[in-house]
Amino acid sequence: MRTRLALLLAAAGLLLAFTLATQLVIQDRQQELRHDLLRRYDPAIVATTDLRAAVVDQDTSVRAYGLTGDPGFLDVYTAGRETTITTLARLDELLAGDEQVEPDLALVGAAVDDWHAAAVAPVLDAGSDAERAAVRTDAFEQEGLRLLETVRSAVGDVEGHLVATRAALADDLESTARRARWAMFMQAGGVVVAGVVVAAALARVVLGPLDRLGRDARRVADGDLDHEVRGTGSPDLARLGTDVDAMRVRILGELAHLNAATADLERQAAELARSNADLEQFAYVASHDLQEPLRKVSGFCQLLQKRYGGQLDERADEYIRYAVDGAKRMQDLINDLLAFSRLGRTTAAFAPVDLQAVVDDVVRVLDDAIAGAGAEVTVGDLPVVQGDRRLLGAAFQNLIGNALKFRSEDAPIVGVSASLDGSTDDGEWIVTVSDNGIGIDPDYGDQIFVIFKRLHGRTEYPGTGIGLALVKKIVEYHGGRVWLDPTPDTGSTFKLALPPSPTAGDATHAG
Ligand code: ADP
């Protein structure tokens, strides 16, 4: 495009330069003609008239002097003589270089000299009236008239030539002026034509293709991704169009890819949700339906123990005890499982829950266990969060219950506290539940939240392995997270991140 534009501008510039040069040449010629006319030939014509008059003045005054001898006539003669000499010199100067008139001018000079020598000088040289009378014979007069005529005709020749040259110069000047006018028109026309050509070429080579490219690109930008972008005009604009179209095709490909991936993801999410729902439904139905026969097994085993305990041998008593224990454990498992699978089915709307009151209630419920273990439970300032009071209570009961259950030899010290996490924009509440019990290997930090996962045998510490899974499910149900803090040296520390209640602000309660 740059080359094309440069060529275009160069052509326009050349055209302008040509017309300008023509104009200059014509003006130069005009100047020259005007100079010749006004400064050479016009003054020369005037000078020939002066010359003729000066010669006539001399002739008349010399003749009068010859007749009268009055020296007063000699003044007119002297003035005429001087004028003749200076005029001839001036004519020589003005017409220098005009080869046609120079010989004629020389003839004039010669004729004047001849006339002066033969017809004027003898009269002036004569000393007395008698001598003058002797000089002025008829033949002398005749010769004087002839020579004067020669001078007149020589001057006439020069004058004729000058007048003709002047007329030719005037004609030339006129036609040159005409040519100058034409050149000016041509120049103006050239400027207009160059402007039109440049504008048209710009529109064709640059603006038009750019406009089309812009329209195509805007259509694509407005969402019509299938609209092809085509570059036209100069090769670089065409290349630009091809590049933009390649970009469009690339985006189209990526979009198709993305759409496919999104559809895939949505399908998987729907599948996952369905299988999750199926699983929860299954767990619920299974635990619910298992309860009835299990109650029967457990009831009859207890009845067997009560009625026939001590009547059979010792081994039989032991077997019955195992059966009763197993049935009871199974009942606990099924109850916990039922509670777990029920979670999230409730449609009760969340409300602001005062965690302080919740934990106080839990401490009250666990009062016996706390007293039995000789434990000390410290509850700090706890916030109000948005949620389900009953479920949050269950979560804290599990955590505090575990802290009491997995105690070491020392009396349990359990702490519950909260702080606002300033690192995130939402400002989550971080609730910490810590104890000084047997602790948890950080390597099992994730596994302990898996349902039925236990790190100890049932004989060491009772339990079903559902507690922490339930806590995790409850916290996540509230839009939060729970994790095991791997840092403490003694005991275990659990952290719960809970979103703040939108209505409660970030105030905590004194506790
Ligand atoms: P359960 O208490 O019924 O065994 P949980 O899901 O509550 O099941 O806990 C899973 C396992 O995590 C427990 O068996 C125990 O090994 C470990 N654990 C939980 N809480 C604590 C704690 N506070 N201190 C030490 N270990 C714990």
Coordinates of C-alpha atoms and ligand atoms in Angstrom, one line a residue:
M1 CA 0.0 0.0 0.0
R2 CA 2.9 2.3 0.9
T3 CA 4.4 1.8 -2.6
R4 CA 1.1 2.5 -4.3
L5 CA 0.5 5.6 -2.4
A6 CA 4.1 6.8 -3.0
L7 CA 3.7 6.2 -6.8
L8 CA 0.4 8.1 -6.8
L9 CA 1.8 11.1 -5.0
A10 CA 4.9 11.0 -7.1
A11 CA 2.7 11.1 -10.3
A12 CA 0.7 14.0 -8.9
G13 CA 3.9 15.9 -7.9
L14 CA 5.4 15.3 -11.3
L15 CA 2.3 16.7 -13.0
L16 CA 2.4 19.8 -10.8
A17 CA 6.1 20.3 -11.3
F18 CA 5.7 20.1 -15.1
T19 CA 3.0 22.7 -15.2
L20 CA 4.9 24.9 -12.8
A21 CA 8.1 24.7 -15.0
T22 CA 6.0 25.6 -18.1
Q23 CA 4.6 28.6 -16.3
L24 CA 8.1 29.7 -15.3
V25 CA 9.5 29.5 -18.8
I26 CA 6.6 31.5 -20.2
Q27 CA 7.0 34.2 -17.6
D28 CA 10.7 34.4 -18.3
R29 CA 10.0 34.9 -22.0
Q30 CA 7.4 37.5 -21.2
Q31 CA 9.8 39.4 -19.1
E32 CA 12.4 39.3 -21.8
L33 CA 10.0 40.5 -24.5
R34 CA 8.7 43.3 -22.2
H35 CA 12.3 44.4 -21.6
D36 CA 13.1 44.5 -25.3
L37 CA 10.0 46.4 -26.0
L38 CA 10.1 49.0 -23.3
R39 CA 13.8 49.4 -22.6
R40 CA 15.3 49.0 -26.1
Y41 CA 13.0 49.5 -29.1
D42 CA 10.6 52.1 -27.7
P43 CA 13.5 54.4 -26.6
A44 CA 15.4 53.6 -29.9
I45 CA 12.4 54.8 -31.9
V46 CA 12.2 58.0 -29.9
A47 CA 16.0 58.4 -30.4
T48 CA 15.7 58.2 -34.2
T49 CA 13.0 60.9 -34.2
D50 CA 15.4 63.1 -32.0
L51 CA 18.2 62.3 -34.4
R52 CA 16.3 63.4 -37.4
A53 CA 15.2 66.6 -35.7
A54 CA 18.7 67.3 -34.6
V55 CA 20.1 66.9 -38.2
V56 CA 17.4 69.2 -39.5
D57 CA 18.2 71.8 -36.8
Q58 CA 21.9 71.7 -37.8
D59 CA 21.1 72.0 -41.4
T60 CA 18.7 75.0 -40.9
S61 CA 21.1 76.8 -38.5
V62 CA 24.2 76.3 -40.7
R63 CA 22.3 77.5 -43.7
A64 CA 21.1 80.6 -41.8
Y65 CA 24.6 81.2 -40.6
G66 CA 26.0 80.8 -44.1
L67 CA 23.5 83.5 -45.4
T68 CA 23.8 86.0 -42.5
G69 CA 27.1 85.3 -40.7
D70 CA 25.1 85.8 -37.5
P71 CA 27.0 83.7 -34.9
G72 CA 23.7 83.4 -32.9
F73 CA 22.7 80.6 -35.3
L74 CA 25.8 78.7 -34.2
D75 CA 24.2 77.9 -30.8
V76 CA 21.4 76.0 -32.4
Y77 CA 23.9 74.2 -34.6
T78 CA 26.1 73.2 -31.6
A79 CA 23.1 71.9 -29.6
G80 CA 21.9 69.9 -32.7
R81 CA 25.4 68.6 -33.2
E82 CA 25.7 67.4 -29.7
T83 CA 22.3 65.8 -29.8
T84 CA 23.2 64.0 -33.0
I85 CA 26.4 62.5 -31.4
T86 CA 24.8 61.5 -28.1
T87 CA 21.8 60.0 -29.9
L88 CA 23.9 58.0 -32.2
A89 CA 25.9 56.7 -29.3
R90 CA 22.7 55.9 -27.4
L91 CA 21.3 54.1 -30.4
D92 CA 24.5 52.0 -30.7
E93 CA 24.1 51.1 -27.0
L94 CA 20.4 50.3 -27.2
L95 CA 20.6 48.2 -30.3
A96 CA 23.8 46.3 -29.6
G97 CA 23.3 42.7 -30.5
D98 CA 20.6 43.4 -33.1
E99 CA 22.6 42.2 -36.1
Q100 CA 20.0 43.3 -38.6
V101 CA 20.0 47.0 -37.6
E102 CA 23.7 47.3 -36.7
P103 CA 24.9 47.8 -40.3
D104 CA 22.1 50.3 -41.0
L105 CA 23.1 52.2 -37.9
A106 CA 26.7 52.2 -39.1
L107 CA 25.4 53.6 -42.4
V108 CA 23.6 56.4 -40.6
G109 CA 26.8 57.3 -38.7
A110 CA 28.8 57.3 -42.0
A111 CA 26.1 59.4 -43.8
V112 CA 26.1 62.0 -41.0
D113 CA 29.9 62.2 -41.0
D114 CA 29.9 62.5 -44.8
W115 CA 27.2 65.2 -44.7
H116 CA 29.0 67.1 -42.0
A117 CA 32.4 66.9 -43.7
A118 CA 31.1 68.0 -47.1
A119 CA 28.2 70.4 -46.4
V120 CA 28.7 71.8 -42.9
A121 CA 32.4 72.0 -42.0
P122 CA 33.4 74.2 -45.0
V123 CA 30.8 76.8 -44.0
L124 CA 31.9 76.9 -40.4
D125 CA 35.6 76.9 -41.4
A126 CA 35.2 80.0 -43.6
G127 CA 36.6 83.0 -41.8
S128 CA 34.7 85.9 -43.5
D129 CA 31.5 86.7 -45.3
A130 CA 33.3 86.7 -48.6
E131 CA 34.9 83.3 -48.0
R132 CA 31.5 81.9 -46.9
A133 CA 29.9 83.3 -50.1
A134 CA 32.7 81.7 -52.1
V135 CA 32.0 78.3 -50.5
R136 CA 28.3 78.3 -51.0
T137 CA 28.2 77.6 -54.7
D138 CA 25.2 76.0 -56.3
A139 CA 27.1 72.7 -56.7
F140 CA 28.0 72.9 -53.0
E141 CA 24.3 73.4 -52.1
Q142 CA 23.2 70.6 -54.4
E143 CA 25.8 68.2 -52.9
G144 CA 24.7 69.2 -49.4
L145 CA 21.0 68.5 -50.1
R146 CA 21.9 65.1 -51.6
L147 CA 24.0 64.1 -48.6
L148 CA 21.3 65.3 -46.2
E149 CA 18.8 63.1 -48.1
T150 CA 21.2 60.2 -47.7
V151 CA 21.2 60.8 -43.9
R152 CA 17.4 61.0 -43.9
S153 CA 16.9 57.8 -45.8
A154 CA 19.5 56.0 -43.7
V155 CA 17.6 57.1 -40.5
G156 CA 14.4 56.1 -42.2
D157 CA 15.7 52.6 -42.8
V158 CA 16.7 52.2 -39.2
E159 CA 13.4 53.6 -38.1
G160 CA 11.5 51.3 -40.4
H161 CA 13.4 48.3 -39.0
L162 CA 12.8 49.4 -35.5
V163 CA 9.0 49.9 -36.0
A164 CA 8.8 46.5 -37.6
T165 CA 10.7 44.8 -34.8
R166 CA 8.6 46.6 -32.2
A167 CA 5.4 45.4 -33.9
A168 CA 6.8 41.8 -34.0
L169 CA 7.7 42.1 -30.3
A170 CA 4.3 43.3 -29.4
D171 CA 2.7 40.4 -31.2
D172 CA 5.0 38.0 -29.5
L173 CA 4.2 39.5 -26.1
E174 CA 0.5 39.1 -26.8
S175 CA 0.7 35.5 -27.9
T176 CA 3.0 34.8 -24.9
A177 CA 0.4 36.3 -22.6
R178 CA -2.2 34.0 -24.2
R179 CA 0.1 31.1 -23.7
A180 CA 0.6 32.1 -20.0
R181 CA -3.2 32.2 -19.5
W182 CA -3.5 28.7 -21.0
A183 CA -0.7 27.5 -18.8
M184 CA -2.5 28.8 -15.8
F185 CA -5.7 27.1 -16.8
M186 CA -3.8 23.9 -17.4
Q187 CA -2.1 24.2 -14.0
A188 CA -5.4 24.7 -12.2
G189 CA -6.9 21.9 -14.2
G190 CA -3.9 19.7 -13.3
V191 CA -4.3 20.5 -9.6
V192 CA -8.0 19.6 -9.8
V193 CA -7.3 16.4 -11.8
A194 CA -4.5 15.4 -9.5
G195 CA -6.7 16.0 -6.4
V196 CA -9.5 14.0 -7.9
V197 CA -7.2 11.1 -8.9
V198 CA -5.5 11.0 -5.5
A199 CA -8.9 11.1 -3.7
A200 CA -10.4 8.4 -6.0
A201 CA -7.3 6.2 -5.7
L202 CA -7.2 6.6 -1.9
A203 CA -10.9 5.7 -1.7
R204 CA -10.3 2.7 -4.0
V205 CA -7.0 1.5 -2.5
V206 CA -7.3 2.4 1.2
L207 CA -10.6 3.8 2.5
G208 CA -13.0 1.4 0.6
P209 CA -11.1 -1.8 1.6
L210 CA -10.6 -0.5 5.2
D211 CA -14.3 0.3 5.4
R212 CA -15.3 -3.2 4.2
L213 CA -12.8 -4.8 6.5
G214 CA -14.2 -2.8 9.4
R215 CA -17.8 -3.7 8.6
D216 CA -16.9 -7.4 8.4
A217 CA -14.9 -7.3 11.6
R218 CA -17.8 -5.4 13.4
R219 CA -20.3 -8.1 12.3
V220 CA -18.1 -10.7 13.7
A221 CA -17.6 -8.7 16.9
D222 CA -21.4 -8.4 17.2
G223 CA -21.6 -12.1 17.4
D224 CA -22.0 -13.3 13.8
L225 CA -18.9 -15.5 14.1
D226 CA -19.8 -17.4 10.9
H227 CA -19.4 -14.2 8.8
E228 CA -16.3 -14.5 6.7
V229 CA -13.8 -11.5 6.9
R230 CA -12.3 -10.8 3.5
G231 CA -9.4 -8.4 2.8
T232 CA -9.5 -6.4 -0.5
G233 CA -7.5 -3.7 -2.1
S234 CA -3.7 -3.6 -1.6
P235 CA -1.8 -6.8 -0.8
D236 CA -1.1 -5.7 2.8
L237 CA -4.8 -4.9 3.5
A238 CA -5.8 -8.3 1.9
R239 CA -3.2 -10.0 4.2
L240 CA -4.7 -8.1 7.2
G241 CA -8.2 -9.4 6.2
T242 CA -6.8 -12.9 5.9
D243 CA -5.2 -12.6 9.4
V244 CA -8.4 -11.3 10.9
D245 CA -10.3 -14.2 9.3
A246 CA -7.8 -16.7 10.6
M247 CA -8.3 -15.3 14.1
R248 CA -12.1 -15.6 13.6
V249 CA -11.8 -19.2 12.5
R250 CA -9.5 -20.0 15.4
I251 CA -11.9 -18.4 17.9
L252 CA -14.7 -20.4 16.2
G253 CA -12.7 -23.6 16.7
E254 CA -11.9 -22.7 20.3
L255 CA -15.6 -21.9 21.0
A256 CA -16.8 -25.1 19.5
H257 CA -14.2 -26.9 21.7
L258 CA -15.3 -24.9 24.8
N259 CA -19.0 -25.5 24.0
A260 CA -18.3 -29.3 23.7
A261 CA -16.3 -29.2 27.0
T262 CA -19.1 -27.2 28.8
A263 CA -21.8 -29.6 27.5
D264 CA -19.6 -32.5 28.7
L265 CA -19.2 -30.9 32.1
E266 CA -22.8 -30.2 32.4
R267 CA -23.7 -33.7 31.5
Q268 CA -21.2 -35.1 34.0
A269 CA -22.5 -32.7 36.7
A270 CA -26.1 -33.8 36.1
E271 CA -25.0 -37.5 36.2
L272 CA -23.1 -36.9 39.4
A273 CA -26.0 -35.1 41.0
R274 CA -28.3 -37.9 39.9
S275 CA -26.0 -40.7 41.2
N276 CA -25.5 -38.7 44.4
A277 CA -29.2 -38.4 44.8
D278 CA -29.6 -42.1 44.0
L279 CA -27.0 -43.0 46.6
E280 CA -28.6 -40.8 49.3
Q281 CA -31.9 -42.3 48.5
F282 CA -30.5 -45.8 48.7
A283 CA -28.7 -45.0 52.0
Y284 CA -31.9 -43.6 53.4
V285 CA -34.2 -46.4 52.3
A286 CA -31.7 -49.1 53.3
S287 CA -31.1 -47.7 56.8
H288 CA -34.8 -46.9 57.2
D289 CA -35.9 -50.4 56.1
L290 CA -33.1 -52.2 58.0
Q291 CA -34.2 -50.6 61.2
E292 CA -37.4 -52.7 61.6
P293 CA -35.8 -56.2 61.2
L294 CA -32.9 -55.1 63.3
R295 CA -35.1 -53.9 66.1
K296 CA -36.6 -57.4 66.0
V297 CA -33.2 -59.1 66.1
S298 CA -32.0 -56.8 68.9
G299 CA -35.2 -57.2 70.8
F300 CA -35.3 -61.0 70.7
C301 CA -31.6 -61.2 71.5
Q302 CA -32.2 -59.0 74.6
L303 CA -35.2 -61.1 75.5
L304 CA -33.0 -64.3 75.1
Q305 CA -30.4 -62.7 77.4
K306 CA -33.0 -61.8 80.0
R307 CA -35.0 -65.0 80.0
Y308 CA -32.2 -67.6 79.5
G309 CA -29.2 -65.8 80.9
G310 CA -27.4 -68.0 83.4
Q311 CA -29.5 -71.1 82.4
L312 CA -27.2 -72.2 79.6
D313 CA -23.5 -72.7 79.9
E314 CA -21.1 -69.9 80.1
R315 CA -20.2 -70.0 76.4
A316 CA -23.8 -69.6 75.4
D317 CA -24.1 -66.5 77.6
E318 CA -21.0 -65.1 75.9
Y319 CA -22.5 -65.7 72.5
I320 CA -25.7 -64.1 73.4
R321 CA -23.8 -61.1 74.8
Y322 CA -22.0 -60.8 71.4
A323 CA -25.2 -61.0 69.5
V324 CA -26.8 -58.2 71.7
D325 CA -23.6 -56.1 71.3
G326 CA -23.6 -56.6 67.5
A327 CA -27.2 -55.8 67.2
K328 CA -26.8 -52.6 69.3
R329 CA -23.8 -51.5 67.3
M330 CA -25.6 -52.1 64.1
Q331 CA -28.5 -50.0 65.4
D332 CA -26.1 -47.1 66.2
L333 CA -24.6 -47.4 62.7
I334 CA -27.9 -47.4 61.1
N335 CA -29.1 -44.4 63.2
D336 CA -26.0 -42.4 62.3
L337 CA -26.3 -43.4 58.7
L338 CA -29.9 -42.3 58.7
A339 CA -29.0 -38.9 60.2
F340 CA -26.2 -38.5 57.6
S341 CA -28.5 -39.3 54.7
R342 CA -31.2 -37.1 56.0
L343 CA -28.9 -34.1 55.9
G344 CA -29.6 -31.8 53.1
R345 CA -33.1 -33.1 52.6
T346 CA -34.5 -30.5 54.9
T347 CA -35.9 -27.6 53.1
A348 CA -36.1 -25.3 56.1
A349 CA -34.8 -21.9 55.2
F350 CA -31.5 -20.7 56.9
A351 CA -31.8 -18.1 59.6
P352 CA -29.2 -16.2 61.7
V353 CA -27.8 -18.7 64.2
D354 CA -26.0 -17.5 67.4
L355 CA -23.1 -20.0 67.6
Q356 CA -22.5 -18.9 71.2
A357 CA -26.0 -20.2 72.2
V358 CA -25.5 -23.3 70.1
V359 CA -22.2 -24.3 71.8
D360 CA -23.5 -23.4 75.2
D361 CA -26.4 -25.9 74.6
V362 CA -23.9 -28.5 73.5
V363 CA -21.8 -28.1 76.6
R364 CA -25.0 -28.4 78.7
V365 CA -26.0 -31.7 76.9
L366 CA -22.5 -33.1 77.4
D367 CA -22.4 -32.0 81.0
D368 CA -22.2 -35.5 82.4
A369 CA -19.4 -36.6 80.0
I370 CA -17.5 -33.4 80.8
A371 CA -17.9 -33.9 84.5
G372 CA -17.0 -37.6 84.2
A373 CA -13.8 -36.8 82.3
G374 CA -12.9 -34.0 84.6
A375 CA -12.7 -31.8 81.5
E376 CA -12.5 -28.1 81.2
V377 CA -14.3 -26.5 78.3
T378 CA -13.5 -22.9 77.4
V379 CA -15.8 -21.1 75.0
G380 CA -14.6 -17.7 73.6
D381 CA -16.6 -15.1 71.7
L382 CA -18.6 -16.8 68.9
P383 CA -20.3 -15.0 66.0
V384 CA -23.8 -15.2 64.5
V385 CA -23.9 -17.1 61.2
Q386 CA -26.5 -17.9 58.7
G387 CA -27.7 -21.5 58.9
D388 CA -29.6 -24.4 60.5
R389 CA -29.4 -24.3 64.3
R390 CA -30.0 -28.0 64.8
L391 CA -27.4 -29.1 62.3
L392 CA -24.8 -26.7 63.6
G393 CA -25.5 -28.0 67.1
A394 CA -24.9 -31.6 65.8
A395 CA -21.6 -30.6 64.3
F396 CA -20.2 -29.0 67.5
Q397 CA -21.5 -31.9 69.6
N398 CA -19.5 -34.3 67.4
L399 CA -16.4 -32.2 67.6
I400 CA -16.5 -31.6 71.4
G401 CA -17.6 -35.2 72.0
N402 CA -14.6 -36.4 70.0
A403 CA -12.3 -34.1 72.1
L404 CA -13.6 -35.7 75.3
K405 CA -13.5 -39.2 73.8
F406 CA -10.0 -39.2 72.4
R407 CA -8.4 -37.8 75.5
S408 CA -4.9 -38.6 76.8
E409 CA -4.0 -39.4 80.4
D410 CA -4.3 -35.7 81.3
A411 CA -7.7 -34.1 82.1
P412 CA -9.2 -32.9 78.8
I413 CA -8.9 -29.1 78.1
V414 CA -11.2 -28.2 75.2
G415 CA -11.3 -24.7 73.6
V416 CA -13.8 -23.2 71.2
S417 CA -13.1 -19.8 69.8
A418 CA -13.6 -17.7 66.6
S419 CA -11.9 -15.0 64.6
L420 CA -12.6 -13.1 61.4
D421 CA -10.5 -14.0 58.5
G422 CA -9.3 -10.7 57.0
S423 CA -7.4 -12.4 54.1
T424 CA -10.5 -12.9 52.0
D425 CA -12.9 -10.2 50.8
D426 CA -15.9 -12.1 52.2
G427 CA -14.5 -12.0 55.7
E428 CA -15.2 -15.6 56.7
W429 CA -15.5 -16.7 60.4
I430 CA -12.9 -19.2 61.4
V431 CA -14.1 -21.2 64.4
T432 CA -11.4 -23.3 66.1
V433 CA -12.1 -26.4 68.3
S434 CA -9.0 -27.7 70.0
D435 CA -8.1 -30.3 72.6
N436 CA -5.1 -31.7 74.4
G437 CA -6.0 -35.4 73.6
I438 CA -4.2 -38.1 71.8
G439 CA -3.8 -36.0 68.6
I440 CA -4.1 -37.1 64.9
D441 CA -1.3 -37.9 62.5
P442 CA -1.5 -35.1 59.9
D443 CA -1.1 -37.7 57.2
Y444 CA -4.7 -38.8 58.0
G445 CA -5.9 -35.2 58.0
D446 CA -8.2 -35.9 54.9
Q447 CA -9.1 -39.6 55.6
I448 CA -10.8 -38.9 59.0
F449 CA -13.6 -37.0 57.2
V450 CA -14.4 -40.0 55.1
I451 CA -17.6 -41.9 56.3
F452 CA -16.9 -45.0 58.4
K453 CA -13.2 -44.1 58.5
R454 CA -11.7 -44.7 62.0
L455 CA -8.1 -44.6 63.1
H456 CA -8.7 -46.8 66.2
G457 CA -10.3 -50.1 67.0
R458 CA -13.8 -50.2 68.4
T459 CA -12.5 -51.7 71.6
E460 CA -10.1 -48.8 72.2
Y461 CA -12.6 -46.0 71.5
P462 CA -16.3 -46.6 70.7
G463 CA -17.8 -45.0 67.6
T464 CA -19.1 -45.6 64.1
G465 CA -16.7 -43.4 62.1
I466 CA -19.6 -41.2 60.8
G467 CA -19.1 -38.2 63.2
L468 CA -16.5 -36.2 61.2
A469 CA -18.1 -37.1 57.9
L470 CA -21.3 -35.6 59.3
V471 CA -19.4 -32.5 60.5
K472 CA -17.9 -32.0 57.0
K473 CA -21.3 -32.5 55.3
I474 CA -23.0 -30.0 57.7
V475 CA -20.3 -27.3 57.3
E476 CA -20.3 -27.7 53.5
Y477 CA -24.1 -27.6 53.5
H478 CA -23.6 -24.1 55.1
G479 CA -21.2 -23.0 52.3
G480 CA -18.1 -23.5 54.6
R481 CA -15.0 -25.7 54.9
V482 CA -13.6 -27.9 57.7
W483 CA -10.0 -29.1 58.1
L484 CA -7.6 -30.5 60.6
D485 CA -4.9 -28.0 61.6
P486 CA -1.7 -29.9 61.2
T487 CA 0.4 -27.5 63.4
P488 CA -0.3 -28.1 67.1
D489 CA 2.3 -30.1 69.1
T490 CA -0.3 -31.7 71.4
G491 CA -3.9 -32.7 70.9
S492 CA -5.9 -31.9 67.8
T493 CA -7.2 -28.7 66.4
F494 CA -10.1 -28.5 64.0
K495 CA -10.9 -25.4 62.0
L496 CA -14.3 -24.5 60.5
A497 CA -14.6 -21.6 58.0
L498 CA -18.2 -20.3 57.9
P499 CA -19.6 -17.5 55.8
P500 CA -20.8 -14.5 57.9
S501 CA -24.5 -13.9 58.4
P502 CA -25.6 -11.1 56.1
T503 CA -27.9 -9.7 58.8
A504 CA -25.8 -10.1 61.9
G505 CA -22.8 -8.0 60.8
D506 CA -19.5 -9.1 62.3
A507 CA -20.3 -8.6 65.9
T508 CA -19.4 -11.4 68.3
H509 CA -21.0 -12.1 71.7
A510 CA -19.2 -11.8 74.9
G511 CA -18.9 -15.3 76.4
Ligands
ADP1 P1 -15.8 -41.9 65.5 O1 -15.6 -40.8 66.5 O2 -17.1 -42.4 65.5 O3 -14.7 -42.8 65.5 P2 -15.3 -39.8 63.7 O4 -15.7 -39.6 62.2 O5 -15.9 -38.8 64.6 O6 -15.7 -41.2 64.0 O7 -13.8 -39.7 63.8 C1 -13.0 -40.4 62.9 C2 -11.7 -40.7 63.5 O8 -10.9 -39.6 63.6 C3 -11.7 -41.2 64.9 O9 -11.9 -42.6 64.9 C4 -10.4 -40.9 65.5 O10 -9.4 -41.8 65.2 C5 -10.1 -39.6 64.8 N1 -10.5 -38.4 65.7 C6 -11.5 -37.7 65.5 N2 -11.6 -36.7 66.4 C7 -10.4 -36.8 67.2 C8 -9.8 -36.1 68.2 N3 -10.4 -35.0 68.8 N4 -8.6 -36.5 68.7 C9 -8.0 -37.6 68.2 N5 -8.5 -38.3 67.1 C10 -9.7 -37.9 66.7

